[in-house]
XYZ file of C-alpha atoms in Angstrom:
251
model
C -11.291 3.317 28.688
C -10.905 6.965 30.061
C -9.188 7.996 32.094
C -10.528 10.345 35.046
C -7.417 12.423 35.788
C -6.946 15.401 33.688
C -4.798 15.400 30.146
C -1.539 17.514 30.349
C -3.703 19.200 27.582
C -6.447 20.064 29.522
C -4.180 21.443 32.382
C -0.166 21.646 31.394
C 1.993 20.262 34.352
C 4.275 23.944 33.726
C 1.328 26.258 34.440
C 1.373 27.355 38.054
C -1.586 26.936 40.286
C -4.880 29.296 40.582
C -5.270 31.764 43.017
C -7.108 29.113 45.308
C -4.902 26.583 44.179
C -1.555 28.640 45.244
C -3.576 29.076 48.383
C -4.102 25.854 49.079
C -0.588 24.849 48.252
C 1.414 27.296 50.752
C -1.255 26.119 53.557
C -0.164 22.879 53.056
C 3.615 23.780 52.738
C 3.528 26.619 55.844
C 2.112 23.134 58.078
C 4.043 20.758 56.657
C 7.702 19.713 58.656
C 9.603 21.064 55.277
C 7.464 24.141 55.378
C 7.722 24.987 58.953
C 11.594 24.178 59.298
C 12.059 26.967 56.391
C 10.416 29.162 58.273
C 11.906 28.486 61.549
C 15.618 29.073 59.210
C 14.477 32.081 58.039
C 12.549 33.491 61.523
C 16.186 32.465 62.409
C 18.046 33.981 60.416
C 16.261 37.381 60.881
C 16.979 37.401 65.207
C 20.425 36.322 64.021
C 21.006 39.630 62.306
C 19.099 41.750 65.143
C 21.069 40.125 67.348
C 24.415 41.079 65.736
C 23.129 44.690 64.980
C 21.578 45.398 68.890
C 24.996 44.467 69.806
C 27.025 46.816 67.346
C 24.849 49.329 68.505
C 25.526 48.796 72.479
C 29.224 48.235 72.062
C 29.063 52.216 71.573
C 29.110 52.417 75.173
C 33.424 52.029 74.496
C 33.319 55.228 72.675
C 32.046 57.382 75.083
C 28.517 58.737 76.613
C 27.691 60.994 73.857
C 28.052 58.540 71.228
C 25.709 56.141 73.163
C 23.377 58.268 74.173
C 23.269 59.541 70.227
C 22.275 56.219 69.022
C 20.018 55.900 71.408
C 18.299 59.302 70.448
C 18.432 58.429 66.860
C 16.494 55.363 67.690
C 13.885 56.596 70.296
C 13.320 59.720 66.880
C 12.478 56.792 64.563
C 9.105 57.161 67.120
C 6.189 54.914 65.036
C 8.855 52.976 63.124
C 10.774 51.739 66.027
C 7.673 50.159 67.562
C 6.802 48.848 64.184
C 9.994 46.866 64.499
C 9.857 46.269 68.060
C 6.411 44.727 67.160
C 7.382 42.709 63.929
C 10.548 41.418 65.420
C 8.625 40.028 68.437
C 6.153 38.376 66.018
C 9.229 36.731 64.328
C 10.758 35.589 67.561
C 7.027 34.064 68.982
C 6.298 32.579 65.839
C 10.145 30.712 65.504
C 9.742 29.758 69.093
C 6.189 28.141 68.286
C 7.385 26.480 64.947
C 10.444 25.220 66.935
C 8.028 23.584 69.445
C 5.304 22.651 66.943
C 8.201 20.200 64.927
C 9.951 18.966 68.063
C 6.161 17.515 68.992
C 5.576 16.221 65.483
C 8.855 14.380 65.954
C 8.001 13.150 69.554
C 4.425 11.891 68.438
C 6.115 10.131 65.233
C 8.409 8.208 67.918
C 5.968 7.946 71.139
C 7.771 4.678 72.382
C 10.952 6.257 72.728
C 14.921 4.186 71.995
C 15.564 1.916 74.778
C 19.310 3.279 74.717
C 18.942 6.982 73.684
C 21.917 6.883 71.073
C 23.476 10.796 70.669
C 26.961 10.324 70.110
C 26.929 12.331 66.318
C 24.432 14.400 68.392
C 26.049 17.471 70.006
C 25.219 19.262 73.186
C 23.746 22.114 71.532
C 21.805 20.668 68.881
C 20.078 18.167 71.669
C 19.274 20.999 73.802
C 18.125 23.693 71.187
C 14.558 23.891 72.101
C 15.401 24.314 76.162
C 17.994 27.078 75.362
C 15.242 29.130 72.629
C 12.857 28.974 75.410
C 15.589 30.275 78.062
C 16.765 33.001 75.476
C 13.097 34.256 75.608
C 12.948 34.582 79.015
C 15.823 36.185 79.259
C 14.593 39.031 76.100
C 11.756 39.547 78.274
C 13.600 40.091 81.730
C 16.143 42.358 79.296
C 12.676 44.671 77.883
C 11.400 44.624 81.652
C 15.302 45.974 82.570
C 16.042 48.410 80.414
C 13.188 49.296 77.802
C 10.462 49.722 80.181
C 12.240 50.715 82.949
C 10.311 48.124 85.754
C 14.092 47.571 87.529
C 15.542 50.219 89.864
C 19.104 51.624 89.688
C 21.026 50.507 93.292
C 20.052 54.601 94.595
C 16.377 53.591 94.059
C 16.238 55.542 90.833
C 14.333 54.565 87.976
C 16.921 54.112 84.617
C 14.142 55.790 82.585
C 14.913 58.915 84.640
C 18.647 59.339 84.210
C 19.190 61.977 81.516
C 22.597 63.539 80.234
C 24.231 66.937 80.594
C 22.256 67.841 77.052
C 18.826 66.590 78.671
C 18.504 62.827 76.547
C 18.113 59.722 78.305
C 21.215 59.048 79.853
C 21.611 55.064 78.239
C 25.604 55.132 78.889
C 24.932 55.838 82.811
C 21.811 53.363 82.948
C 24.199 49.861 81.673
C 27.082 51.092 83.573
C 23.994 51.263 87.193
C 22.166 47.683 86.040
C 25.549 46.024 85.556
C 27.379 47.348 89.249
C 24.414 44.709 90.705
C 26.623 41.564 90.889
C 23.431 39.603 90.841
C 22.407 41.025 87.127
C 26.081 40.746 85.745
C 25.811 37.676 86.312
C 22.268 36.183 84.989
C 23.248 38.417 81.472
C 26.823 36.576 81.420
C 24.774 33.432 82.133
C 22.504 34.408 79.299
C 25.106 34.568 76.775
C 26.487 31.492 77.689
C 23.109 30.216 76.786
C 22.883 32.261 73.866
C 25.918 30.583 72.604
C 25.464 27.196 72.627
C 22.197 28.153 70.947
C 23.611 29.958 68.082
C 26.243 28.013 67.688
C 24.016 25.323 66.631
C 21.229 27.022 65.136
C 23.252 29.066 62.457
C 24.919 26.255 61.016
C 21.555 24.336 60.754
C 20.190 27.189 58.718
C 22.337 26.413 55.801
C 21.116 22.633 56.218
C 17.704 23.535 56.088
C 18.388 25.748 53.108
C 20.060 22.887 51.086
C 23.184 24.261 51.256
C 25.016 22.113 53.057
C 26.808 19.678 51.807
C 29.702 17.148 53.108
C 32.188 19.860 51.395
C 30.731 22.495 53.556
C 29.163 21.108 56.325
C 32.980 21.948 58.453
C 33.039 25.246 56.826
C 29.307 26.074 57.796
C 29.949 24.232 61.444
C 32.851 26.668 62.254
C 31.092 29.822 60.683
C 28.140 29.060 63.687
C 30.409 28.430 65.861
C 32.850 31.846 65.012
C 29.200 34.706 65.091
C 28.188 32.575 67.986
C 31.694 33.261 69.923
C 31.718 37.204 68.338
C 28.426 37.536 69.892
C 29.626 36.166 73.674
C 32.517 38.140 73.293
C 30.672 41.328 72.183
C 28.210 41.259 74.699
C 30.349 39.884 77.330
C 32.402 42.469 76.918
C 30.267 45.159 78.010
C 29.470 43.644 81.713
C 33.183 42.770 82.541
C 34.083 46.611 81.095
C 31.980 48.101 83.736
C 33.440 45.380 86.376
C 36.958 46.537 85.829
C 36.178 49.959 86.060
C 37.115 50.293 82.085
C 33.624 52.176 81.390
C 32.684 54.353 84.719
């Protein structure tokens, strides 16, 4: 009797798929849970290290105005590119947000009647909470764009931060964070933010290596303190900034 599926002669199980078979196969993969947590790791992974970088670059402000305001004209001369980047890393953050919401609905519709007694006591705070802290960590990118990027706040004078400009003529960046954090009111929402920000990360970079397969009971601690330790150098980083101009340290 023969058989209809086709002989490892007729198509050997080592030769990799057609062009519209490889198609096929990463549709399937990109919409499957395995698929879409990879790429919410590596969508991760990328804000991650634009996070760490953005804040390298603003904890410049300690060295002085000119070295600021240089980075800050070395970025705005990258013209085309910078927007390029602006643009791709906004695609990367909408499309790990969506992802991120897509699976926790998959996993909501595969449980619809949900545990009598919700039982979370391997679950941490952060981990529980990871898709209501994304979606506050995007609201808070796009208050920080309408802030300083675009210019739509005002400094306390009335004065547009676009406008202020150095003794050599560049936009004045070390004089526009020291006016939008002397408001009390936005201090505090970005020290609020990196609170947020923290019990995000701090979560979220550890699960990376999980998703990856790299975690292991040998180095799920070890992975677990490493989110925990960029998460905290992140706070502190940031953090830093807002309570220097408080004290007076940066004026």
């Amino acid at each position: 009797m023969s058989s209809l599926a086709p002989s490892k002669r007729e198509h050997p199980t080592n030769t990799p798929p057609s062009r519209a078979g490889l198609l096929d196969w990463l549709t399937k993969y990109a919409t499957s849970t395995v698929g879409q947590k990879f790429v919410v790791a590596l969508t991760g992974t990328a804000l991650v290290g634009f996070v760490i970088a953005h804040m390298a670059g603003n904890l410049q402000i300690f060295a002085g105005r000119e070295k600021l305001n240089e980075y800050a004209l070395f970025l705005k001369n990258l013209g085309p590119m910078l927007w390029a980047m602006r643009i791709g890393l906004l695609v990367v953050f909408v499309v790990h947000i969506l992802l991120t919401l897509s699976l926790k609905k998959r996993s909501s519709n595969a449980r619809p009647i949900g545990y009598v007694h919700s039982d979370t006591i391997q679950a941490s705070f952060a981990s529980v909470t990871m898709v209501w802290t994304g979606l506050l960590v995007l609201a808070f990118t796009l208050y920080h764009l309408a802030h300083f990027t675009f210019g739509w706040t005002q400094t306390a004078d009335g004065r547009n931060f676009l406008t202020l400009h150095d003794p050599k003529g560049h936009h004045d960046v070390y004089e526009m964070v020291i006016a939008g954090f002397r408001s009390p009111v936005v201090a505090i929402i970005y020290l609020i933010a990196q609170a947020i920000l923290f019990v995000h990360l701090s979560h979220g970079i550890g699960s990376v290596f999980q998703t990856l397969g790299l975690n292991t009971p040998r180095t799920a601690q070890f992975f677990r303190r490493l989110g925990f330790a960029v998460a905290g150098v992140i706070f502190a980083g940031n953090c830093s900034i807002v309570v220097a101009v408080w004290t007076g340290m940066v004026h």
